[in-house]
């Protein structure tokens, strides 16, 4: 070997990774909608999967114990029937139609970032049409409480005659995994995530005033900030968009300590379950401002009172299919 | 913040200082391996580097396809990291606990009246390359970013490293040299068998190594070579003082990130012909001695580059890349 190979020459440079978009496979079900302005749905096939995370995954992701303990133990779920889930998060435009049709009043406030105190507590004047950052109607609706999200599904059910509801934690995670077993649907490493999902970016950190709570974390180099239009990134193997990052999404489940009480049929924990707290529900998928470990498929976000509005929290709908 | 000096039980700076005081005064005499135990630190002269004794032992060198898939290592790098080889290092050796600092290198330049170079392969935003900027004076004294004497020296070549080690040898009567790739990787692994010394997963790397940060990115963000990349949220831009992060289990600092470190080996496509005894690849076993390798990644590296198994591609032995520095070993 007397001639330097391209590797030898480029070794010290910043190697360039080719970006090769992979379209969703042909076997992905065609999306459909129940009305012109209804959220598009994708049919998720019946099947079995292991949900939750292992201690090894949590160690590798650097999750803090408080969060991590909720994700275990792993549990096997079998969906006897297929179901439909929103292809995207509910957009601000879709939510606006609901608010206008039902004359739903604005909430008293929304939890936004207070740069001085570096806290995220509710502040008056913020709501789904003023989340504290620029959004248009193609962005996910945020500052949405659990009660708002349930009311939206009730309105959609009435409008269409179809049984809309929020997805259970298991339905959400099974759909997010899309048959994958890795921490994220793109793999085990966060590396590729910046090109796959709207995760914490330099732009968001800058606009948040470089909060101490986000120092020393992974960020994506992009100058984009806060939410992006739904479906801005490529879909997961089931053809679903933004199952990691962008906006947190409500699960239907009443809060519980961990996955030991996860339903093996994939249904949601309800008031009929022992030891659950139905005044609080929890979030899936992470958001544009969360640490990377909070965007994994298995993550169960903090339990949040059902009437609380938070600036990175939205939802996607689900419904049973015949 | 990550750049705060952290102490470690094994090699906290204060402990190192105390150990130096306790050393016998025969600093300028070769002392062989007498009395040096693994983990012990020593200095052969006041301006010499602090060295730590690395135990003899065996390890698996290189990366598996599974590691590379998990880490997202592109084939252009990953194909050179295999096959995994069993290496046995029969005798203990000492390695510098830190990269050679600018202050230590300045002393060498001063004592040897070494000419100051005018060229260094720095980042050229005009063509988005790291091949240098014609007509611009760039060198270890003026690398194009702020450094103090406790930062790692940059803009040095393989040959600079060899000459620096030879100067230390002459000065002390001991044998200093660049590490073989095997010795380097063995020291970086610190007796562990995982991808990095702390285990699997990249979590926490932002607090353990100086790799690409938002601060670095802000300085070179006109690079077209990057799309949307994972990096650390940290205003530190280029190099930081050596030993700003934790030491690995062998008591060695900054083996990942900071600056690429030259090794003694002649370049080779992969590990297939590497000697099993920890000695460097040479022309005799198929090495390309017109090109030399670097290890460890640097301040502007992606996360997957900062692994013990990573091999920085060969450069001519007199090339001075802006992100390349020196770490010496000493035979015992």
mmCIF file with all atom_site columns, C-alpha atoms in Angstrom, chain B residues 69-219:
data_model
loop_
_atom_site.group_PDB
_atom_site.id
_atom_site.type_symbol
_atom_site.label_atom_id
_atom_site.label_alt_id
_atom_site.label_comp_id
_atom_site.label_asym_id
_atom_site.label_entity_id
_atom_site.label_seq_id
_atom_site.pdbx_PDB_ins_code
_atom_site.Cartn_x
_atom_site.Cartn_y
_atom_site.Cartn_z
_atom_site.occupancy
_atom_site.B_iso_or_equiv
_atom_site.pdbx_formal_charge
_atom_site.auth_seq_id
_atom_site.auth_comp_id
_atom_site.auth_asym_id
_atom_site.auth_atom_id
_atom_site.pdbx_PDB_model_num
ATOM 1   C CA . UNK B 1 69  ? -23.735 -0.770  13.989 1.00 0.00 ? 69  UNK B CA 1
ATOM 2   C CA . UNK B 1 70  ? -24.749 0.294   17.477 1.00 0.00 ? 70  UNK B CA 1
ATOM 3   C CA . UNK B 1 71  ? -22.654 3.440   17.273 1.00 0.00 ? 71  UNK B CA 1
ATOM 4   C CA . UNK B 1 72  ? -23.555 4.333   13.708 1.00 0.00 ? 72  UNK B CA 1
ATOM 5   C CA . UNK B 1 73  ? -19.948 4.212   12.498 1.00 0.00 ? 73  UNK B CA 1
ATOM 6   C CA . UNK B 1 74  ? -19.822 4.636   8.722  1.00 0.00 ? 74  UNK B CA 1
ATOM 7   C CA . UNK B 1 75  ? -17.951 2.006   6.736  1.00 0.00 ? 75  UNK B CA 1
ATOM 8   C CA . UNK B 1 76  ? -15.373 4.579   5.640  1.00 0.00 ? 76  UNK B CA 1
ATOM 9   C CA . UNK B 1 77  ? -14.075 4.474   9.212  1.00 0.00 ? 77  UNK B CA 1
ATOM 10  C CA . UNK B 1 78  ? -15.445 1.256   10.583 1.00 0.00 ? 78  UNK B CA 1
ATOM 11  C CA . UNK B 1 79  ? -13.984 -1.050  7.956  1.00 0.00 ? 79  UNK B CA 1
ATOM 12  C CA . UNK B 1 80  ? -10.528 -0.132  9.233  1.00 0.00 ? 80  UNK B CA 1
ATOM 13  C CA . UNK B 1 81  ? -11.266 -1.037  12.866 1.00 0.00 ? 81  UNK B CA 1
ATOM 14  C CA . UNK B 1 82  ? -11.399 -4.784  12.437 1.00 0.00 ? 82  UNK B CA 1
ATOM 15  C CA . UNK B 1 83  ? -10.819 -7.610  12.660 1.00 0.00 ? 83  UNK B CA 1
ATOM 16  C CA . UNK B 1 84  ? -10.769 -7.770  16.450 1.00 0.00 ? 84  UNK B CA 1
ATOM 17  C CA . UNK B 1 85  ? -7.359  -9.078  17.523 1.00 0.00 ? 85  UNK B CA 1
ATOM 18  C CA . UNK B 1 86  ? -6.126  -10.581 20.762 1.00 0.00 ? 86  UNK B CA 1
ATOM 19  C CA . UNK B 1 87  ? -3.145  -8.529  21.866 1.00 0.00 ? 87  UNK B CA 1
ATOM 20  C CA . UNK B 1 88  ? -0.882  -9.334  24.779 1.00 0.00 ? 88  UNK B CA 1
ATOM 21  C CA . UNK B 1 89  ? 1.331   -6.648  26.215 1.00 0.00 ? 89  UNK B CA 1
ATOM 22  C CA . UNK B 1 90  ? 3.923   -8.615  28.150 1.00 0.00 ? 90  UNK B CA 1
ATOM 23  C CA . UNK B 1 91  ? 5.525   -5.821  30.140 1.00 0.00 ? 91  UNK B CA 1
ATOM 24  C CA . UNK B 1 92  ? 4.169   -2.813  32.014 1.00 0.00 ? 92  UNK B CA 1
ATOM 25  C CA . UNK B 1 93  ? 4.819   0.556   30.426 1.00 0.00 ? 93  UNK B CA 1
ATOM 26  C CA . UNK B 1 94  ? 4.115   4.145   31.411 1.00 0.00 ? 94  UNK B CA 1
ATOM 27  C CA . UNK B 1 95  ? 1.932   6.556   29.472 1.00 0.00 ? 95  UNK B CA 1
ATOM 28  C CA . UNK B 1 96  ? 1.582   10.297  29.928 1.00 0.00 ? 96  UNK B CA 1
ATOM 29  C CA . UNK B 1 97  ? -1.507  11.005  32.006 1.00 0.00 ? 97  UNK B CA 1
ATOM 30  C CA . UNK B 1 98  ? -2.289  13.918  29.692 1.00 0.00 ? 98  UNK B CA 1
ATOM 31  C CA . UNK B 1 99  ? -1.655  14.984  26.156 1.00 0.00 ? 99  UNK B CA 1
ATOM 32  C CA . UNK B 1 100 ? 1.491   17.081  25.783 1.00 0.00 ? 100 UNK B CA 1
ATOM 33  C CA . UNK B 1 101 ? 0.518   20.608  26.690 1.00 0.00 ? 101 UNK B CA 1
ATOM 34  C CA . UNK B 1 102 ? 1.391   23.721  24.751 1.00 0.00 ? 102 UNK B CA 1
ATOM 35  C CA . UNK B 1 103 ? 3.635   24.763  27.640 1.00 0.00 ? 103 UNK B CA 1
ATOM 36  C CA . UNK B 1 104 ? 5.507   21.453  27.638 1.00 0.00 ? 104 UNK B CA 1
ATOM 37  C CA . UNK B 1 105 ? 5.945   21.588  23.878 1.00 0.00 ? 105 UNK B CA 1
ATOM 38  C CA . UNK B 1 106 ? 7.131   25.210  24.068 1.00 0.00 ? 106 UNK B CA 1
ATOM 39  C CA . UNK B 1 107 ? 9.894   24.123  26.438 1.00 0.00 ? 107 UNK B CA 1
ATOM 40  C CA . UNK B 1 108 ? 11.038  21.504  23.911 1.00 0.00 ? 108 UNK B CA 1
ATOM 41  C CA . UNK B 1 109 ? 10.990  24.031  21.082 1.00 0.00 ? 109 UNK B CA 1
ATOM 42  C CA . UNK B 1 110 ? 12.925  26.530  23.148 1.00 0.00 ? 110 UNK B CA 1
ATOM 43  C CA . UNK B 1 111 ? 15.593  24.083  24.315 1.00 0.00 ? 111 UNK B CA 1
ATOM 44  C CA . UNK B 1 112 ? 16.135  22.598  20.877 1.00 0.00 ? 112 UNK B CA 1
ATOM 45  C CA . UNK B 1 113 ? 15.813  25.887  18.966 1.00 0.00 ? 113 UNK B CA 1
ATOM 46  C CA . UNK B 1 114 ? 13.278  24.163  16.795 1.00 0.00 ? 114 UNK B CA 1
ATOM 47  C CA . UNK B 1 115 ? 11.979  26.365  13.965 1.00 0.00 ? 115 UNK B CA 1
ATOM 48  C CA . UNK B 1 116 ? 8.398   27.582  14.246 1.00 0.00 ? 116 UNK B CA 1
ATOM 49  C CA . UNK B 1 117 ? 6.352   26.184  11.337 1.00 0.00 ? 117 UNK B CA 1
ATOM 50  C CA . UNK B 1 118 ? 4.147   28.442  9.274  1.00 0.00 ? 118 UNK B CA 1
ATOM 51  C CA . UNK B 1 119 ? 1.610   25.916  8.047  1.00 0.00 ? 119 UNK B CA 1
ATOM 52  C CA . UNK B 1 120 ? -1.008  23.845  9.782  1.00 0.00 ? 120 UNK B CA 1
ATOM 53  C CA . UNK B 1 121 ? -3.980  22.054  8.218  1.00 0.00 ? 121 UNK B CA 1
ATOM 54  C CA . UNK B 1 122 ? -6.715  24.181  9.755  1.00 0.00 ? 122 UNK B CA 1
ATOM 55  C CA . UNK B 1 123 ? -10.323 24.571  8.760  1.00 0.00 ? 123 UNK B CA 1
ATOM 56  C CA . UNK B 1 124 ? -10.756 26.530  5.565  1.00 0.00 ? 124 UNK B CA 1
ATOM 57  C CA . UNK B 1 125 ? -14.334 27.794  5.349  1.00 0.00 ? 125 UNK B CA 1
ATOM 58  C CA . UNK B 1 126 ? -13.823 28.855  1.722  1.00 0.00 ? 126 UNK B CA 1
ATOM 59  C CA . UNK B 1 127 ? -13.768 25.280  0.508  1.00 0.00 ? 127 UNK B CA 1
ATOM 60  C CA . UNK B 1 128 ? -15.079 23.576  3.648  1.00 0.00 ? 128 UNK B CA 1
ATOM 61  C CA . UNK B 1 129 ? -11.935 21.520  4.004  1.00 0.00 ? 129 UNK B CA 1
ATOM 62  C CA . UNK B 1 130 ? -9.480  20.767  6.765  1.00 0.00 ? 130 UNK B CA 1
ATOM 63  C CA . UNK B 1 131 ? -6.523  21.005  4.442  1.00 0.00 ? 131 UNK B CA 1
ATOM 64  C CA . UNK B 1 132 ? -5.336  24.406  5.581  1.00 0.00 ? 132 UNK B CA 1
ATOM 65  C CA . UNK B 1 133 ? -5.471  27.938  4.293  1.00 0.00 ? 133 UNK B CA 1
ATOM 66  C CA . UNK B 1 134 ? -2.760  28.905  1.797  1.00 0.00 ? 134 UNK B CA 1
ATOM 67  C CA . UNK B 1 135 ? -0.881  32.047  2.732  1.00 0.00 ? 135 UNK B CA 1
ATOM 68  C CA . UNK B 1 136 ? -2.176  32.105  6.297  1.00 0.00 ? 136 UNK B CA 1
ATOM 69  C CA . UNK B 1 137 ? 0.360   31.595  9.094  1.00 0.00 ? 137 UNK B CA 1
ATOM 70  C CA . UNK B 1 138 ? -0.992  28.871  11.355 1.00 0.00 ? 138 UNK B CA 1
ATOM 71  C CA . UNK B 1 139 ? 1.063   26.871  13.856 1.00 0.00 ? 139 UNK B CA 1
ATOM 72  C CA . UNK B 1 140 ? 1.062   25.521  17.389 1.00 0.00 ? 140 UNK B CA 1
ATOM 73  C CA . UNK B 1 141 ? 1.534   29.008  18.758 1.00 0.00 ? 141 UNK B CA 1
ATOM 74  C CA . UNK B 1 142 ? -1.231  30.453  16.603 1.00 0.00 ? 142 UNK B CA 1
ATOM 75  C CA . UNK B 1 143 ? -3.677  27.641  15.767 1.00 0.00 ? 143 UNK B CA 1
ATOM 76  C CA . UNK B 1 144 ? -6.550  29.999  15.037 1.00 0.00 ? 144 UNK B CA 1
ATOM 77  C CA . UNK B 1 145 ? -8.275  29.671  18.384 1.00 0.00 ? 145 UNK B CA 1
ATOM 78  C CA . UNK B 1 146 ? -7.534  30.668  21.958 1.00 0.00 ? 146 UNK B CA 1
ATOM 79  C CA . UNK B 1 147 ? -5.279  28.397  23.994 1.00 0.00 ? 147 UNK B CA 1
ATOM 80  C CA . UNK B 1 148 ? -3.304  28.710  27.197 1.00 0.00 ? 148 UNK B CA 1
ATOM 81  C CA . UNK B 1 149 ? -0.197  26.720  28.139 1.00 0.00 ? 149 UNK B CA 1
ATOM 82  C CA . UNK B 1 150 ? -2.281  24.046  29.864 1.00 0.00 ? 150 UNK B CA 1
ATOM 83  C CA . UNK B 1 151 ? -4.208  23.214  26.676 1.00 0.00 ? 151 UNK B CA 1
ATOM 84  C CA . UNK B 1 152 ? -2.990  20.307  24.519 1.00 0.00 ? 152 UNK B CA 1
ATOM 85  C CA . UNK B 1 153 ? -0.526  21.365  21.853 1.00 0.00 ? 153 UNK B CA 1
ATOM 86  C CA . UNK B 1 154 ? -2.058  21.179  18.358 1.00 0.00 ? 154 UNK B CA 1
ATOM 87  C CA . UNK B 1 155 ? -0.746  21.644  14.823 1.00 0.00 ? 155 UNK B CA 1
ATOM 88  C CA . UNK B 1 156 ? 1.978   19.074  15.433 1.00 0.00 ? 156 UNK B CA 1
ATOM 89  C CA . UNK B 1 157 ? 3.034   16.263  13.135 1.00 0.00 ? 157 UNK B CA 1
ATOM 90  C CA . UNK B 1 158 ? 3.934   12.653  13.757 1.00 0.00 ? 158 UNK B CA 1
ATOM 91  C CA . UNK B 1 159 ? 7.551   13.712  13.302 1.00 0.00 ? 159 UNK B CA 1
ATOM 92  C CA . UNK B 1 160 ? 7.148   16.502  15.868 1.00 0.00 ? 160 UNK B CA 1
ATOM 93  C CA . UNK B 1 161 ? 5.876   13.877  18.279 1.00 0.00 ? 161 UNK B CA 1
ATOM 94  C CA . UNK B 1 162 ? 8.787   11.542  17.574 1.00 0.00 ? 162 UNK B CA 1
ATOM 95  C CA . UNK B 1 163 ? 11.270  14.380  18.053 1.00 0.00 ? 163 UNK B CA 1
ATOM 96  C CA . UNK B 1 164 ? 9.594   15.554  21.251 1.00 0.00 ? 164 UNK B CA 1
ATOM 97  C CA . UNK B 1 165 ? 9.825   12.021  22.668 1.00 0.00 ? 165 UNK B CA 1
ATOM 98  C CA . UNK B 1 166 ? 13.485  11.771  21.594 1.00 0.00 ? 166 UNK B CA 1
ATOM 99  C CA . UNK B 1 167 ? 14.206  15.029  23.412 1.00 0.00 ? 167 UNK B CA 1
ATOM 100 C CA . UNK B 1 168 ? 12.591  13.653  26.581 1.00 0.00 ? 168 UNK B CA 1
ATOM 101 C CA . UNK B 1 169 ? 14.651  10.467  26.221 1.00 0.00 ? 169 UNK B CA 1
ATOM 102 C CA . UNK B 1 170 ? 17.880  12.384  25.849 1.00 0.00 ? 170 UNK B CA 1
ATOM 103 C CA . UNK B 1 171 ? 17.037  14.632  28.739 1.00 0.00 ? 171 UNK B CA 1
ATOM 104 C CA . UNK B 1 172 ? 16.165  11.836  31.149 1.00 0.00 ? 172 UNK B CA 1
ATOM 105 C CA . UNK B 1 173 ? 18.130  8.839   29.946 1.00 0.00 ? 173 UNK B CA 1
ATOM 106 C CA . UNK B 1 174 ? 14.890  6.869   29.698 1.00 0.00 ? 174 UNK B CA 1
ATOM 107 C CA . UNK B 1 175 ? 13.165  5.643   26.557 1.00 0.00 ? 175 UNK B CA 1
ATOM 108 C CA . UNK B 1 176 ? 10.292  7.897   25.583 1.00 0.00 ? 176 UNK B CA 1
ATOM 109 C CA . UNK B 1 177 ? 8.437   7.351   22.321 1.00 0.00 ? 177 UNK B CA 1
ATOM 110 C CA . UNK B 1 178 ? 4.989   7.517   20.769 1.00 0.00 ? 178 UNK B CA 1
ATOM 111 C CA . UNK B 1 179 ? 2.647   4.718   21.818 1.00 0.00 ? 179 UNK B CA 1
ATOM 112 C CA . UNK B 1 180 ? 1.975   1.878   19.429 1.00 0.00 ? 180 UNK B CA 1
ATOM 113 C CA . UNK B 1 181 ? -1.662  1.812   18.363 1.00 0.00 ? 181 UNK B CA 1
ATOM 114 C CA . UNK B 1 182 ? -2.099  -1.295  20.511 1.00 0.00 ? 182 UNK B CA 1
ATOM 115 C CA . UNK B 1 183 ? -0.566  0.320   23.595 1.00 0.00 ? 183 UNK B CA 1
ATOM 116 C CA . UNK B 1 184 ? -2.682  3.384   23.034 1.00 0.00 ? 184 UNK B CA 1
ATOM 117 C CA . UNK B 1 185 ? -5.928  1.445   22.699 1.00 0.00 ? 185 UNK B CA 1
ATOM 118 C CA . UNK B 1 186 ? -5.065  -0.761  25.670 1.00 0.00 ? 186 UNK B CA 1
ATOM 119 C CA . UNK B 1 187 ? -4.495  2.322   27.819 1.00 0.00 ? 187 UNK B CA 1
ATOM 120 C CA . UNK B 1 188 ? -7.679  3.959   26.532 1.00 0.00 ? 188 UNK B CA 1
ATOM 121 C CA . UNK B 1 189 ? -9.776  0.910   27.358 1.00 0.00 ? 189 UNK B CA 1
ATOM 122 C CA . UNK B 1 190 ? -8.465  0.963   30.906 1.00 0.00 ? 190 UNK B CA 1
ATOM 123 C CA . UNK B 1 191 ? -8.995  -2.728  31.430 1.00 0.00 ? 191 UNK B CA 1
ATOM 124 C CA . UNK B 1 192 ? -12.620 -2.626  30.269 1.00 0.00 ? 192 UNK B CA 1
ATOM 125 C CA . UNK B 1 193 ? -14.185 -4.604  27.434 1.00 0.00 ? 193 UNK B CA 1
ATOM 126 C CA . UNK B 1 194 ? -17.027 -2.228  26.574 1.00 0.00 ? 194 UNK B CA 1
ATOM 127 C CA . UNK B 1 195 ? -17.215 0.302   23.740 1.00 0.00 ? 195 UNK B CA 1
ATOM 128 C CA . UNK B 1 196 ? -15.982 3.024   26.064 1.00 0.00 ? 196 UNK B CA 1
ATOM 129 C CA . UNK B 1 197 ? -14.512 2.664   29.534 1.00 0.00 ? 197 UNK B CA 1
ATOM 130 C CA . UNK B 1 198 ? -17.795 3.559   31.243 1.00 0.00 ? 198 UNK B CA 1
ATOM 131 C CA . UNK B 1 199 ? -19.854 0.925   29.433 1.00 0.00 ? 199 UNK B CA 1
ATOM 132 C CA . UNK B 1 200 ? -22.241 0.853   26.512 1.00 0.00 ? 200 UNK B CA 1
ATOM 133 C CA . UNK B 1 201 ? -24.164 3.856   25.351 1.00 0.00 ? 201 UNK B CA 1
ATOM 134 C CA . UNK B 1 202 ? -23.034 7.404   24.789 1.00 0.00 ? 202 UNK B CA 1
ATOM 135 C CA . UNK B 1 203 ? -24.996 8.896   27.646 1.00 0.00 ? 203 UNK B CA 1
ATOM 136 C CA . UNK B 1 204 ? -22.838 11.164  29.747 1.00 0.00 ? 204 UNK B CA 1
ATOM 137 C CA . UNK B 1 205 ? -20.107 11.558  27.134 1.00 0.00 ? 205 UNK B CA 1
ATOM 138 C CA . UNK B 1 206 ? -20.653 15.326  27.188 1.00 0.00 ? 206 UNK B CA 1
ATOM 139 C CA . UNK B 1 207 ? -19.371 15.319  30.747 1.00 0.00 ? 207 UNK B CA 1
ATOM 140 C CA . UNK B 1 208 ? -16.531 12.900  30.047 1.00 0.00 ? 208 UNK B CA 1
ATOM 141 C CA . UNK B 1 209 ? -14.797 14.072  26.876 1.00 0.00 ? 209 UNK B CA 1
ATOM 142 C CA . UNK B 1 210 ? -14.365 17.199  24.801 1.00 0.00 ? 210 UNK B CA 1
ATOM 143 C CA . UNK B 1 211 ? -16.036 16.372  21.514 1.00 0.00 ? 211 UNK B CA 1
ATOM 144 C CA . UNK B 1 212 ? -18.111 18.492  19.160 1.00 0.00 ? 212 UNK B CA 1
ATOM 145 C CA . UNK B 1 213 ? -20.026 21.062  21.148 1.00 0.00 ? 213 UNK B CA 1
ATOM 146 C CA . UNK B 1 214 ? -22.444 23.794  20.256 1.00 0.00 ? 214 UNK B CA 1
ATOM 147 C CA . UNK B 1 215 ? -19.524 26.130  20.976 1.00 0.00 ? 215 UNK B CA 1
ATOM 148 C CA . UNK B 1 216 ? -17.271 24.407  18.430 1.00 0.00 ? 216 UNK B CA 1
ATOM 149 C CA . UNK B 1 217 ? -20.123 24.195  16.006 1.00 0.00 ? 217 UNK B CA 1
ATOM 150 C CA . UNK B 1 218 ? -20.816 27.914  16.269 1.00 0.00 ? 218 UNK B CA 1
ATOM 151 C CA . UNK B 1 219 ? -17.258 28.572  15.099 1.00 0.00 ? 219 UNK B CA 1
#
